[in-house]
Amino acid sequence: MRVTNLSSMNSHLRMLNETQSKLADIQKDISTGTKLHNPSDDPAATGRVINYTKHISKNETYLKNITNAASYMEHGQLIMEDIHDRVTDALTELASTSNTDTKENYGIAAEKIDALFDNILQLANTKHDEKYLFSGTDFSQPPFAYDKGTNQVVQNASDISGELRVKISSTTNQKVNVPGSEIFGSIDGTDVFNTLLQIKDNLKNGIAPTNDQVKSLESFNENMRIKTAESGSLLNHIYATEEMITNQNVKLQELMGADTDTDMAKSIMEMQSYDYSLQMAYKITSMTLSKSLMDYL
Amino acid sequence: MAITRIFDMSQRSLATYQKALDVTAHNVANASNPDYARQKVSFTSVSPDNIGDFSLGAGVKIDQISRIKDDYLEKSILGNNSKYSANQKKSTLLNRVEGYFMELSGAGISDSLNEFFNSWSELSTSPTSLPLRNNIVTSAQKLTSVVTDFNENIDTMRNEVFDEFNQNVDEVNQNLKNLYDINLKIAESKGTKVGINDLLDQRDKTIQSLSKQGNLTVKFNDNGVANVSIGGVAASNSYGATQFVVGIKDDKLTMVTSEEGNAALLKEGELSALSEVYSKVIPENKENFNAMIAAMATAVNSEHQNGRTLSNPPVTGISFFSEYENGKLKINQDILSDANMIAASLTNTDGNGDNALKIAELFDKKIYNNRTISESYSSMVSSIGNEAKLTENLADANKLILDQLESRRSEISAVSVDEEMTNILTYQRSYDASAKLIKVADELLQTIINLV
């Protein structure tokens, strides 16, 4: 093999360039913490990363949706329990009234029922985050209102049966509200509000509540208990989904990390190795490239 | 036999070795010139004088000063240089194209698509919420912005590729003119043996530059004149140099002769890479991208038109995107002015978010080429990435071969200073010996003169 100055110089330059290029790549990986800078670095991994990012991003949205839905449902549950308690109080009052026979006591009971009625009506019109809890999907106005003229409670909202559905996973659009129609039924005079109004008016007039009226309230409360339990069950399902999605995201982050994250220990070892090679290459180049026969003539 | 014959021989010898030292000096001076092919002096003995029955040697002369070059190796280097240049240029251009998707940066098109569809999912939790409606408008504006940016960037790049192609054609024209001038000088110099080797080096350097631009066919005549054709079109010889201009042939960017309009069939070299990216890679990717975004916009509009707005009075049949033309995706101006014009409800109640859910679910529906938007986009980016990686690998492989060939050329044709220094010593000693011989002849002549 004939060794010329140019071939020797090119050989040294190639060696230096190669080592410096590898060193620069590793330094970039270490300083950015990622080994995937362009799709061409690993096209298959890029496809996976786009997919992982989409799922992670969707899951983060589902988690936000779950947080919003859960607070809405929890509030709904509290209100349902409150309404249940108020109706229970009314039933208790009516039970104690049936044991007395004085009209003065009826008057006191009427006042208590009236207060409970106001309470229940107010609770039924509760809002959470600008949304009425029991108005279905019509949030334009309070679902129920007391009409002084007719002395009756009427349904304000056009439709209180609407279901509010929230996407909590890629396959689940979860119903997150308890529509007013499911717990209050039709506001047609036989509902809980108007029954309480009738009982109050009767008591004021010294008339004891009828068995049907008491049964109607008991039936309402039983339904409320069932709906509260159902809502609790849905809430548990939502929390279970939240946990599942959180775990999914942790796993997805791990998988994405395997495709993108720099293996620091390995990269640092490689960097040291290439750095050593580069220093050796500099040393060898400076030792041999300057030598020629001229130095000895 | 005269003593003066010794003078003649010595004088010729001195001139010969002085010339040899000149060549060696020329070699040493060009030791670091990568385009230089070392020159070698070949000596031969002068035809002997026949005196009586004897044939007496007449000394030394230079037979030829040859240029050391392996023609087959040079041919291989030209071919590989064209291939390497094509793949290297294409790889650089594809890296730019993939960069415009801005994936892996956290600000890419896929991130904007994710944000846009997720904002619809969020709205379904509280369909009357103005902040969530504004969130949709903001994410849509971001999406339209990245879509417009992509189209503008890719268009700008295509224009730049065209300009670069144009500049490269100018460079080709200049090189062809230079080659023609060199060819003329070579043709004139042949026979005189004056500076022909250096002209051949210039010729080879010019051909090497041309091989970077396109696929060449090179033939040399006996005089050393190069006949070069580029992409099958005769380009330069000793009779003239063809001049090219940029042209379009079969929807492909190419260069055509300025007079006859003959198109070069570019298969290798930077010009072929620029042509492919300009005529195929950019238009195909842009078309695919725009068709995908158009399918997305149509699907969103189709669902959005079914929904009911939160405005007073509520309306239906509203499109979310007003138009998608010339790479510009525009949001309905009514929605930009009032986010309540977003149609999230599918019933007569404002709190219904079923339409928002339907639009959010479009992201997982196969609405373009039997694939979801995300799958189509991911496939597009991976495909560009794959092509860029493949081209980069090919360029690396070409470079490796080219380096080996060039290394081999350096071994054969480049100057070794050690070798030249050895030659200098040898020629110097021969020169000294010839000078000494003149001195001896002079003494012989002096002796004879003193006898008189």
XYZ file of C-alpha atoms in Angstrom:
749
model
C 0.000 0.000 0.000
C 1.313 3.383 -1.014
C 0.834 5.961 1.718
C 0.623 9.540 0.515
C 0.321 12.779 2.423
C -3.193 13.315 1.106
C -4.397 9.786 1.895
C -2.901 10.045 5.361
C -4.528 13.446 5.928
C -7.911 12.265 4.609
C -7.758 9.161 6.739
C -7.079 11.207 9.874
C -9.795 13.714 8.968
C -12.352 10.970 8.358
C -11.504 9.377 11.684
C -11.816 12.720 13.522
C -15.064 13.603 11.732
C -16.682 10.267 12.474
C -15.805 10.422 16.164
C -16.848 14.065 16.487
C -20.142 13.354 14.715
C -20.944 10.457 17.059
C -19.921 12.541 20.050
C -22.182 15.418 18.914
C -25.135 13.025 18.512
C -24.641 11.609 22.011
C -24.213 15.085 23.524
C -27.488 16.133 21.872
C -29.253 13.065 23.293
C -27.893 13.782 26.768
C -28.579 17.530 26.774
C -32.154 17.162 25.477
C -32.936 13.980 27.380
C -34.472 12.467 24.270
C -33.051 10.250 21.575
C -35.879 10.986 19.129
C -35.361 14.393 17.506
C -36.764 13.849 14.020
C -39.148 11.248 12.562
C -36.237 9.862 10.523
C -34.331 9.043 13.737
C -36.789 6.167 14.225
C -39.882 6.325 11.975
C -41.622 3.378 13.668
C -41.061 4.910 17.113
C -42.356 8.258 15.816
C -45.600 6.588 14.745
C -45.896 5.006 18.184
C -45.100 8.288 19.961
C -47.810 10.139 17.982
C -50.218 7.387 18.983
C -49.129 7.432 22.654
C -49.352 11.241 22.753
C -52.874 11.110 21.354
C -53.971 8.559 23.974
C -52.241 10.391 26.819
C -53.794 13.669 25.747
C -57.235 12.063 25.453
C -56.829 10.415 28.840
C -55.886 13.748 30.400
C -59.103 15.189 28.969
C -61.076 12.216 30.322
C -59.515 12.851 33.746
C -60.577 16.520 33.550
C -64.067 15.409 32.481
C -64.167 12.931 35.365
C -63.138 15.614 37.868
C -65.917 17.905 36.613
C -68.476 15.086 36.458
C -67.555 13.747 39.893
C -67.931 17.120 41.605
C -71.296 17.593 39.839
C -72.454 14.142 40.907
C -71.158 14.484 44.468
C -72.993 17.756 44.834
C -76.126 16.116 43.380
C -75.819 13.288 45.857
C -75.497 15.647 48.804
C -78.588 17.551 47.679
C -80.529 14.320 47.122
C -79.616 13.186 50.639
C -80.680 16.603 51.965
C -84.024 16.387 50.171
C -84.432 12.829 51.475
C -83.732 14.091 55.017
C -86.192 16.971 54.651
C -88.951 14.657 53.422
C -88.092 12.284 56.277
C -88.429 15.242 58.665
C -91.828 16.002 57.110
C -92.935 12.395 57.526
C -91.757 12.447 61.140
C -93.696 15.652 61.716
C -96.790 14.156 60.115
C -96.447 11.016 62.249
C -96.266 13.065 65.439
C -99.200 15.217 64.230
C -101.380 12.138 63.758
C -100.854 11.364 67.467
C -102.337 14.744 68.485
C -105.873 16.048 67.990
C -105.572 19.756 68.725
C -105.865 22.316 65.960
C -103.095 24.446 67.549
C -100.693 21.586 67.000
C -101.892 21.290 63.375
C -100.997 24.948 62.882
C -97.491 24.447 64.218
C -97.093 21.348 62.053
C -98.297 23.349 59.018
C -95.610 25.948 59.622
C -92.957 23.265 59.919
C -94.173 21.582 56.709
C -94.188 24.976 54.982
C -90.567 25.566 56.032
C -89.595 22.101 54.857
C -91.422 22.714 51.558
C -89.423 25.930 50.976
C -86.305 24.043 51.851
C -87.017 21.188 49.466
C -87.986 23.539 46.616
C -84.784 25.485 47.134
C -82.732 22.275 47.169
C -84.467 21.019 43.996
C -83.364 24.232 42.253
C -79.707 23.946 43.351
C -77.050 24.883 40.777
C -73.572 23.497 40.369
C -71.148 25.312 38.095
C -74.026 27.232 36.468
C -75.956 23.993 35.889
C -79.143 23.106 37.736
C -78.714 19.698 39.257
C -82.213 18.410 38.506
C -83.255 20.233 35.354
C -82.146 17.554 32.917
C -80.210 19.481 30.257
C -82.251 22.673 30.371
C -80.114 25.076 32.389
C -81.869 28.213 31.193
C -83.975 28.690 34.347
C -84.712 27.018 37.713
C -86.560 23.781 37.010
C -89.313 24.315 39.615
C -91.199 27.411 40.798
C -93.973 28.180 43.233
C -96.885 29.994 41.552
C -98.629 32.106 44.167
C -101.657 32.662 41.954
C -102.552 28.999 41.673
C -100.801 28.064 44.940
C -99.048 25.308 43.044
C -95.528 24.319 42.133
C -94.989 24.280 38.380
C -92.235 23.020 36.152
C -90.346 26.007 34.743
C -87.932 24.190 32.489
C -89.275 22.832 29.225
C -87.864 19.379 29.817
C -86.270 18.026 32.975
C -85.692 14.533 31.638
C -82.524 15.313 29.630
C -79.462 13.188 30.373
C -76.108 14.959 30.638
C -73.506 12.619 29.164
C -69.773 13.025 29.571
C -67.012 11.151 27.805
C -64.953 9.469 30.505
C -63.174 6.907 28.334
C -62.821 6.122 24.668
C -65.840 3.815 24.842
C -67.976 5.365 27.600
C -70.248 8.375 27.415
C -71.316 8.322 31.056
C -74.630 9.770 32.210
C -73.615 12.060 35.073
C -76.878 13.698 36.141
C -80.036 12.467 37.807
C -82.745 14.087 35.683
C -85.443 15.845 37.689
C -88.091 13.660 36.059
C -86.512 10.535 37.605
C -86.821 11.798 41.184
C -89.656 14.306 41.121
C -91.736 12.651 38.394
C -94.373 14.733 36.594
C -95.223 18.007 38.297
C -98.920 17.361 38.027
C -100.282 17.991 41.504
C -99.438 14.550 42.839
C -95.747 15.309 43.051
C -93.821 15.828 46.293
C -93.996 19.641 46.150
C -97.723 19.920 45.594
C -98.415 17.064 48.039
C -96.533 18.995 50.726
C -98.441 22.167 49.772
C -101.755 20.321 50.056
C -100.770 18.781 53.431
C -99.723 22.212 54.713
C -102.986 23.826 53.566
C -105.027 20.970 55.045
C -103.195 21.236 58.367
C -103.830 24.973 58.410
C -107.511 24.147 57.962
C -107.355 21.538 60.728
C -107.463 18.603 58.376
C -105.116 15.736 59.069
C -102.992 14.405 56.176
C -104.522 11.468 54.362
C -102.891 8.057 54.175
C -102.458 8.495 50.406
C -100.578 11.739 50.959
C -98.266 10.135 53.530
C -97.774 7.120 51.253
C -96.961 9.443 48.373
C -94.204 11.094 50.456
C -92.913 7.694 51.621
C -92.885 6.486 48.032
C -90.992 9.634 46.954
C -88.404 9.065 49.662
C -87.969 5.418 48.734
C -87.416 6.404 45.105
C -84.979 9.098 46.244
C -83.052 6.531 48.280
C -82.834 4.233 45.255
C -81.729 7.059 42.945
C -79.136 8.236 45.455
C -77.773 4.702 45.659
C -77.723 4.476 41.850
C -75.918 7.793 41.640
C -73.418 6.565 44.250
C -72.853 3.462 42.209
C -72.225 5.563 39.082
C -69.845 7.741 41.059
C -67.930 4.644 42.166
C -67.759 3.546 38.543
C -66.401 6.977 37.576
C -63.746 6.830 40.308
C -62.788 3.321 39.198
C -62.488 4.630 35.621
C -60.375 7.532 36.869
C -57.983 5.121 38.557
C -57.872 2.942 35.464
C -57.116 5.912 33.197
C -54.473 7.264 35.586
C -52.767 3.858 35.545
C -53.116 3.715 31.772
C -51.367 7.065 31.443
C -48.526 5.978 33.697
C -48.077 2.898 31.510
C -48.330 4.936 28.304
C -45.741 7.405 29.620
C -43.451 4.479 30.396
C -43.913 3.055 26.901
C -43.338 6.440 25.303
C -40.282 6.962 27.484
C -38.821 3.712 26.179
C -39.039 5.138 22.659
C -37.942 8.679 23.399
C -35.906 8.945 26.589
C -32.152 8.843 26.526
C -30.553 6.030 28.496
C -28.324 8.395 30.456
C -25.976 5.775 31.924
C -25.391 4.169 28.536
C -25.059 7.504 26.725
C -22.606 8.911 29.259
C -20.470 5.769 29.025
C -20.534 6.016 25.232
C -19.690 9.705 25.386
C -16.675 9.013 27.568
C -15.567 6.263 25.235
C -15.866 8.470 22.125
C -14.215 11.363 23.947
C -11.295 9.096 24.755
C -11.135 7.966 21.110
C -11.203 11.576 19.956
C -8.346 12.575 22.228
C -6.338 9.593 21.013
C -7.104 10.540 17.408
C -5.908 14.133 18.050
C -2.736 12.833 19.638
C -2.005 10.362 16.839
C -2.762 12.943 14.152
C -0.499 15.541 15.710
C 2.260 12.952 16.129
C 2.232 11.421 12.654
C 0.812 13.981 10.237
C 3.667 16.473 10.685
C 6.400 13.907 10.082
C 8.177 13.364 6.796
C 11.576 12.431 5.488
C 12.380 16.151 5.404
C 12.651 16.170 9.197
C 15.636 13.814 8.988
C 17.522 15.219 5.994
C 36.108 9.550 -30.350
C 36.281 13.105 -29.007
C 36.479 14.083 -25.341
C 33.794 16.632 -26.108
C 31.339 13.706 -26.337
C 31.657 13.385 -22.556
C 30.735 17.043 -22.308
C 27.676 16.472 -24.479
C 26.510 13.480 -22.461
C 27.069 15.272 -19.163
C 25.348 18.405 -20.327
C 22.307 16.359 -21.458
C 22.356 14.543 -18.171
C 22.437 17.796 -16.197
C 19.476 19.128 -18.189
C 17.584 15.856 -17.746
C 17.997 15.725 -13.993
C 17.273 19.412 -13.648
C 13.988 18.815 -15.486
C 13.306 15.806 -13.246
C 13.942 18.004 -10.202
C 11.456 20.523 -11.641
C 8.793 17.817 -11.890
C 9.558 16.666 -8.351
C 9.307 20.247 -7.107
C 5.944 20.535 -8.879
C 4.812 17.335 -7.127
C 5.950 18.568 -3.714
C 4.231 21.917 -4.259
C 0.958 20.082 -4.978
C 1.257 17.575 -2.143
C -1.896 18.960 -0.493
C -3.855 19.631 -3.672
C -6.663 17.048 -3.779
C -7.254 17.553 -7.511
C -3.650 16.992 -8.461
C -2.383 13.729 -9.925
C 1.280 13.178 -9.291
C 3.605 13.241 -12.258
C 6.312 10.746 -12.833
C 9.457 11.208 -14.898
C 10.482 8.236 -17.009
C 14.070 8.168 -18.234
C 15.426 6.451 -21.253
C 18.893 6.179 -22.728
C 19.753 8.267 -25.768
C 20.198 6.252 -28.962
C 23.813 4.982 -29.009
C 26.458 6.191 -31.451
C 27.858 3.487 -33.670
C 31.587 4.021 -33.971
C 33.372 1.281 -35.857
C 32.409 -2.033 -34.410
C 31.279 -0.436 -31.210
C 28.013 0.959 -30.126
C 28.653 3.661 -27.527
C 25.924 4.933 -25.205
C 25.018 8.607 -25.536
C 23.615 9.302 -22.121
C 20.130 9.827 -20.679
C 17.019 11.740 -21.646
C 13.462 12.095 -20.404
C 11.179 9.612 -22.144
C 7.915 11.066 -20.796
C 6.374 12.875 -17.865
C 3.319 10.779 -17.126
C 0.312 11.522 -14.941
C -0.446 8.681 -12.552
C -4.153 8.005 -12.604
C -6.334 4.893 -12.696
C -8.995 5.498 -15.348
C -11.327 2.747 -14.104
C -11.119 4.103 -10.587
C -11.925 7.612 -11.843
C -14.983 6.273 -13.660
C -16.200 4.551 -10.490
C -15.665 7.747 -8.491
C -17.739 9.761 -10.979
C -20.646 7.277 -10.813
C -20.576 7.078 -7.029
C -20.233 10.822 -6.673
C -23.469 11.261 -8.662
C -25.279 8.698 -6.510
C -23.943 10.108 -3.246
C -24.817 13.688 -4.223
C -28.375 12.652 -5.134
C -29.004 10.785 -1.887
C -27.225 13.345 0.277
C -29.232 16.232 -1.204
C -32.503 14.300 -1.015
C -31.800 13.358 2.595
C -31.194 17.017 3.527
C -34.397 18.102 1.775
C -36.492 15.335 3.364
C -35.155 16.334 6.775
C -36.546 19.799 6.089
C -39.928 18.387 5.037
C -40.217 16.225 8.150
C -39.227 19.235 10.248
C -42.292 21.125 9.045
C -44.573 18.624 10.767
C -42.912 19.764 14.025
C -43.657 16.394 15.570
C -41.740 15.416 18.725
C -41.507 19.121 19.588
C -44.788 19.301 21.503
C -46.060 21.961 19.092
C -46.777 19.771 16.107
C -49.869 19.222 14.042
C -50.848 16.090 15.961
C -50.776 18.070 19.225
C -53.099 20.670 17.709
C -55.461 17.953 16.454
C -55.450 16.360 19.924
C -56.215 19.704 21.583
C -58.988 20.524 19.121
C -60.908 17.264 19.510
C -60.291 17.091 23.270
C -61.776 20.572 23.657
C -65.046 19.209 22.217
C -64.933 16.360 24.706
C -64.474 18.884 27.530
C -67.380 20.987 26.313
C -69.678 17.999 26.645
C -69.212 18.169 30.451
C -70.666 21.656 30.539
C -72.170 22.576 27.170
C -73.301 26.037 28.261
C -69.891 27.026 29.612
C -68.509 30.042 27.733
C -64.887 29.407 28.849
C -65.079 25.870 27.424
C -66.603 27.219 24.199
C -63.809 29.788 23.961
C -61.391 26.936 24.549
C -62.707 25.263 21.383
C -62.256 28.485 19.417
C -58.688 28.876 20.725
C -57.730 25.284 19.935
C -59.330 25.613 16.480
C -57.342 28.797 15.855
C -54.165 26.968 16.845
C -55.059 24.126 14.480
C -55.790 26.468 11.569
C -52.548 28.288 12.303
C -50.375 25.133 12.174
C -52.190 23.928 9.040
C -51.590 27.290 7.333
C -47.974 27.376 8.541
C -47.345 23.889 7.183
C -48.712 24.831 3.773
C -46.804 28.117 3.678
C -43.567 26.466 4.786
C -43.861 23.658 2.271
C -44.675 26.146 -0.521
C -41.720 28.331 0.452
C -39.487 25.293 0.490
C -40.711 24.263 -2.979
C -39.853 27.733 -4.297
C -36.428 27.535 -2.686
C -35.865 24.105 -4.228
C -36.744 25.595 -7.619
C -34.274 28.463 -7.064
C -31.559 26.023 -6.017
C -32.255 23.906 -9.108
C -31.909 27.059 -11.215
C -28.590 27.976 -9.554
C -27.300 24.451 -10.051
C -28.208 24.610 -13.748
C -26.203 27.865 -13.973
C -23.310 26.070 -12.292
C -23.621 23.209 -14.794
C -23.567 25.720 -17.673
C -20.465 27.397 -16.253
C -18.722 24.056 -15.782
C -19.614 23.031 -19.339
C -18.139 26.277 -20.675
C -14.993 25.741 -18.609
C -14.761 22.176 -19.840
C -15.066 23.342 -23.431
C -12.208 25.856 -22.888
C -10.061 23.152 -21.290
C -10.897 20.732 -24.105
C -9.750 23.320 -26.646
C -6.475 23.881 -24.823
C -5.900 20.132 -24.539
C -6.536 19.718 -28.255
C -4.116 22.561 -29.044
C -1.453 21.390 -26.607
C -1.371 17.776 -27.702
C 1.918 17.014 -29.347
C 3.675 19.938 -27.722
C 3.616 18.115 -24.350
C 3.531 21.476 -22.632
C 1.471 21.491 -19.431
C -0.885 18.809 -20.711
C -0.952 16.947 -17.390
C -2.136 19.996 -15.472
C -4.826 20.637 -18.075
C -5.983 17.056 -17.656
C -6.213 17.649 -13.894
C -8.372 20.723 -14.528
C -10.497 18.708 -16.951
C -11.023 15.946 -14.384
C -11.836 18.452 -11.648
C -14.519 20.063 -13.841
C -15.999 16.672 -14.756
C -16.006 15.779 -11.042
C -18.016 18.963 -10.322
C -20.459 18.070 -13.077
C -20.884 14.537 -11.698
C -22.132 16.091 -8.453
C -25.023 17.636 -10.376
C -26.209 14.858 -12.656
C -25.680 11.469 -14.266
C -22.831 11.786 -16.751
C -21.506 9.774 -19.633
C -17.875 10.639 -20.253
C -15.717 9.516 -23.144
C -12.179 10.647 -23.878
C -10.678 10.774 -27.347
C -7.042 10.001 -28.048
C -6.069 13.617 -27.490
C -7.593 13.594 -24.002
C -10.573 15.737 -25.009
C -13.636 14.835 -22.913
C -17.012 14.267 -24.570
C -19.589 14.659 -21.817
C -23.323 14.110 -21.895
C -25.680 14.811 -18.990
C -28.843 12.765 -18.645
C -28.393 11.490 -22.187
C -27.985 14.966 -23.725
C -24.658 15.864 -25.370
C -23.239 18.614 -23.193
C -19.610 19.398 -23.976
C -16.852 18.376 -26.370
C -14.141 20.123 -28.358
C -16.718 21.675 -30.696
C -18.808 23.469 -28.130
C -20.686 23.490 -24.834
C -24.448 23.062 -24.591
C -26.260 25.578 -22.411
C -29.241 24.415 -20.381
C -32.266 26.191 -18.966
C -34.817 25.036 -16.386
C -37.824 23.293 -17.904
C -40.709 20.940 -17.141
C -40.969 17.606 -18.918
C -43.741 15.104 -18.093
C -44.674 17.176 -15.015
C -41.136 16.832 -13.772
C -38.626 19.598 -13.176
C -35.624 19.097 -15.426
C -33.115 21.014 -17.503
C -33.499 21.380 -21.232
C -31.082 22.579 -23.866
C -31.608 26.272 -24.532
C -31.672 25.835 -28.304
C -33.303 22.498 -29.203
C -35.263 22.069 -25.995
C -33.970 18.527 -25.409
C -34.698 17.457 -21.847
C -32.049 15.742 -19.734
C -33.208 12.530 -18.101
C -31.915 13.194 -14.591
C -31.448 10.030 -12.562
C -28.586 10.927 -10.266
C -26.840 13.958 -8.851
C -28.181 16.903 -6.875
C -30.360 18.017 -9.782
C -32.255 14.705 -9.746
C -32.840 15.003 -5.975
C -34.050 18.595 -6.298
C -36.289 17.592 -9.192
C -37.799 14.652 -7.300
C -38.492 16.705 -4.174
C -39.937 19.582 -6.225
C -42.043 17.457 -8.578
C -43.046 14.512 -6.407
C -42.242 14.557 -2.678
C -43.590 18.025 -1.823
C -46.729 17.939 -4.042
C -47.677 14.414 -2.914
C -47.251 15.155 0.775
C -49.013 18.489 0.508
C -51.901 16.925 -1.389
C -52.188 14.064 1.089
C -52.031 16.425 4.056
C -54.606 18.815 2.610
C -56.968 15.991 1.632
C -56.756 14.704 5.211
C -57.436 18.145 6.742
C -60.266 18.712 4.235
C -61.831 15.365 5.250
C -61.541 16.384 8.902
C -63.098 19.818 8.254
C -65.938 18.268 6.215
C -66.684 15.703 8.923
C -66.653 18.364 11.681
C -68.895 20.650 9.602
C -71.280 17.807 8.828
C -71.776 17.031 12.536
C -71.752 20.678 13.554
C -74.568 21.482 11.125
C -76.778 18.920 12.909
C -76.339 20.688 16.235
C -78.084 23.592 17.856
C -76.256 26.743 18.943
C -76.495 28.475 22.313
C -77.274 31.795 20.660
C -80.552 33.636 21.057
C -82.425 32.490 19.055
C -80.716 29.126 18.663
C -79.946 28.063 15.102
C -78.903 24.888 13.320
C -77.092 24.211 10.068
C -74.017 26.245 10.996
C -70.617 25.112 9.634
C -67.707 25.247 12.046
C -65.077 25.808 9.343
C -66.064 28.316 6.662
C -63.574 27.232 3.995
C -60.360 25.425 3.249
C -58.701 26.866 0.197
C -55.080 27.299 -0.854
C -53.920 25.597 2.319
C -55.782 28.064 4.554
C -58.303 26.605 6.961
C -60.750 29.253 8.161
C -63.141 29.181 11.110
C -66.696 30.442 10.630
C -66.568 34.184 11.365
C -69.845 33.963 13.357
C -68.234 31.462 15.731
C -65.113 33.626 16.039
C -67.338 36.573 16.973
C -69.529 34.630 19.390
C -68.561 31.268 20.858
C -72.229 30.645 21.634
C -72.602 29.913 17.899
C -70.881 26.578 18.567
C -73.551 23.909 18.154
C -73.054 21.500 21.056
C -76.650 20.395 21.577
C -78.660 17.822 19.683
C -81.936 18.546 21.492
C -83.991 21.610 22.203
C -82.202 22.137 25.516
C -78.983 24.143 25.827
C -77.403 21.837 28.355
C -77.337 18.905 25.963
C -73.761 18.191 24.807
C -74.405 15.219 22.551
C -73.246 17.024 19.416
C -70.003 18.075 21.116
C -69.502 14.410 22.012
C -70.171 13.369 18.411
C -67.580 15.829 17.126
C -65.075 14.677 19.778
C -65.647 11.096 18.650
C -64.799 11.983 15.026
C -61.141 11.766 16.068
C -61.576 8.028 16.477
C -63.694 7.501 13.363
C -62.299 6.328 10.059
C -63.089 9.440 8.057
C -60.152 9.508 5.645
C -59.017 6.603 3.451
C -60.641 4.161 5.857
C -58.373 5.428 8.625
C -58.766 7.823 11.520
C -57.235 11.279 11.137
C -54.620 10.366 13.715
C -53.730 7.110 11.932
C -53.503 8.875 8.564
C -51.351 11.634 9.982
C -49.101 9.251 11.890
C -48.695 7.154 8.753
C -47.816 10.255 6.725
C -45.150 11.402 9.207
C -43.716 7.879 9.574
C -43.645 7.522 5.813
C -41.648 10.750 5.383
C -39.420 9.685 8.290
C -38.855 6.283 6.687
C -37.992 7.802 3.340
C -35.628 10.308 4.995
C -33.960 7.532 6.991
C -33.664 5.251 3.961
C -32.140 8.050 1.888
C -29.772 8.959 4.709
C -28.667 5.323 4.958
C -28.158 5.170 1.198
C -26.152 8.405 1.321
C -24.038 6.959 4.159
C -23.433 3.788 2.134
C -22.535 5.842 -0.965
C -20.211 7.975 1.144
C -18.474 4.923 2.509
C -17.846 3.590 -0.994
C -16.837 7.032 -2.254
C -14.422 7.471 0.661
C -12.849 4.113 -0.100
C -12.529 4.952 -3.791
C -11.086 8.368 -3.025
C -8.732 6.825 -0.524
C -7.603 4.402 -3.215
C -7.160 7.350 -5.590
C -5.062 9.141 -2.990
C -2.896 6.045 -2.677
C -2.359 5.931 -6.423
C -2.409 9.531 -7.556
C -1.549 11.722 -4.583
C 1.937 12.899 -3.767
C 4.066 11.230 -1.135
C 6.523 13.803 0.188
C 8.816 11.017 1.407
C 8.868 9.521 -2.063
C 9.531 12.905 -3.651
C 12.334 13.675 -1.176
C 13.947 10.354 -2.072
C 13.623 11.263 -5.752
C 15.190 14.666 -5.079
C 18.178 12.986 -3.421
C 18.510 10.521 -6.296
C 18.270 13.208 -8.986
C 20.575 15.488 -7.046
C 23.222 12.771 -6.798
C 22.882 12.038 -10.510
C 23.199 15.764 -11.230
C 26.312 15.932 -8.988
C 27.820 12.934 -10.782
C 27.201 14.522 -14.206
C 28.784 17.751 -13.026
C 31.730 15.746 -11.724
C 32.047 14.074 -15.135
C 32.309 17.501 -16.784
C 35.107 18.310 -14.367
C 36.859 15.032 -15.252
C 36.436 15.732 -18.976
C 37.763 19.215 -18.414
C 40.849 17.815 -16.655
C 41.389 15.342 -19.506
C 41.167 18.173 -22.000
C 43.542 20.284 -19.873
C 46.063 17.442 -19.796
C 46.018 17.244 -23.575
C 46.294 21.013 -23.914
C 49.320 20.992 -21.555
C 51.039 18.441 -23.817
C 51.077 20.933 -26.638
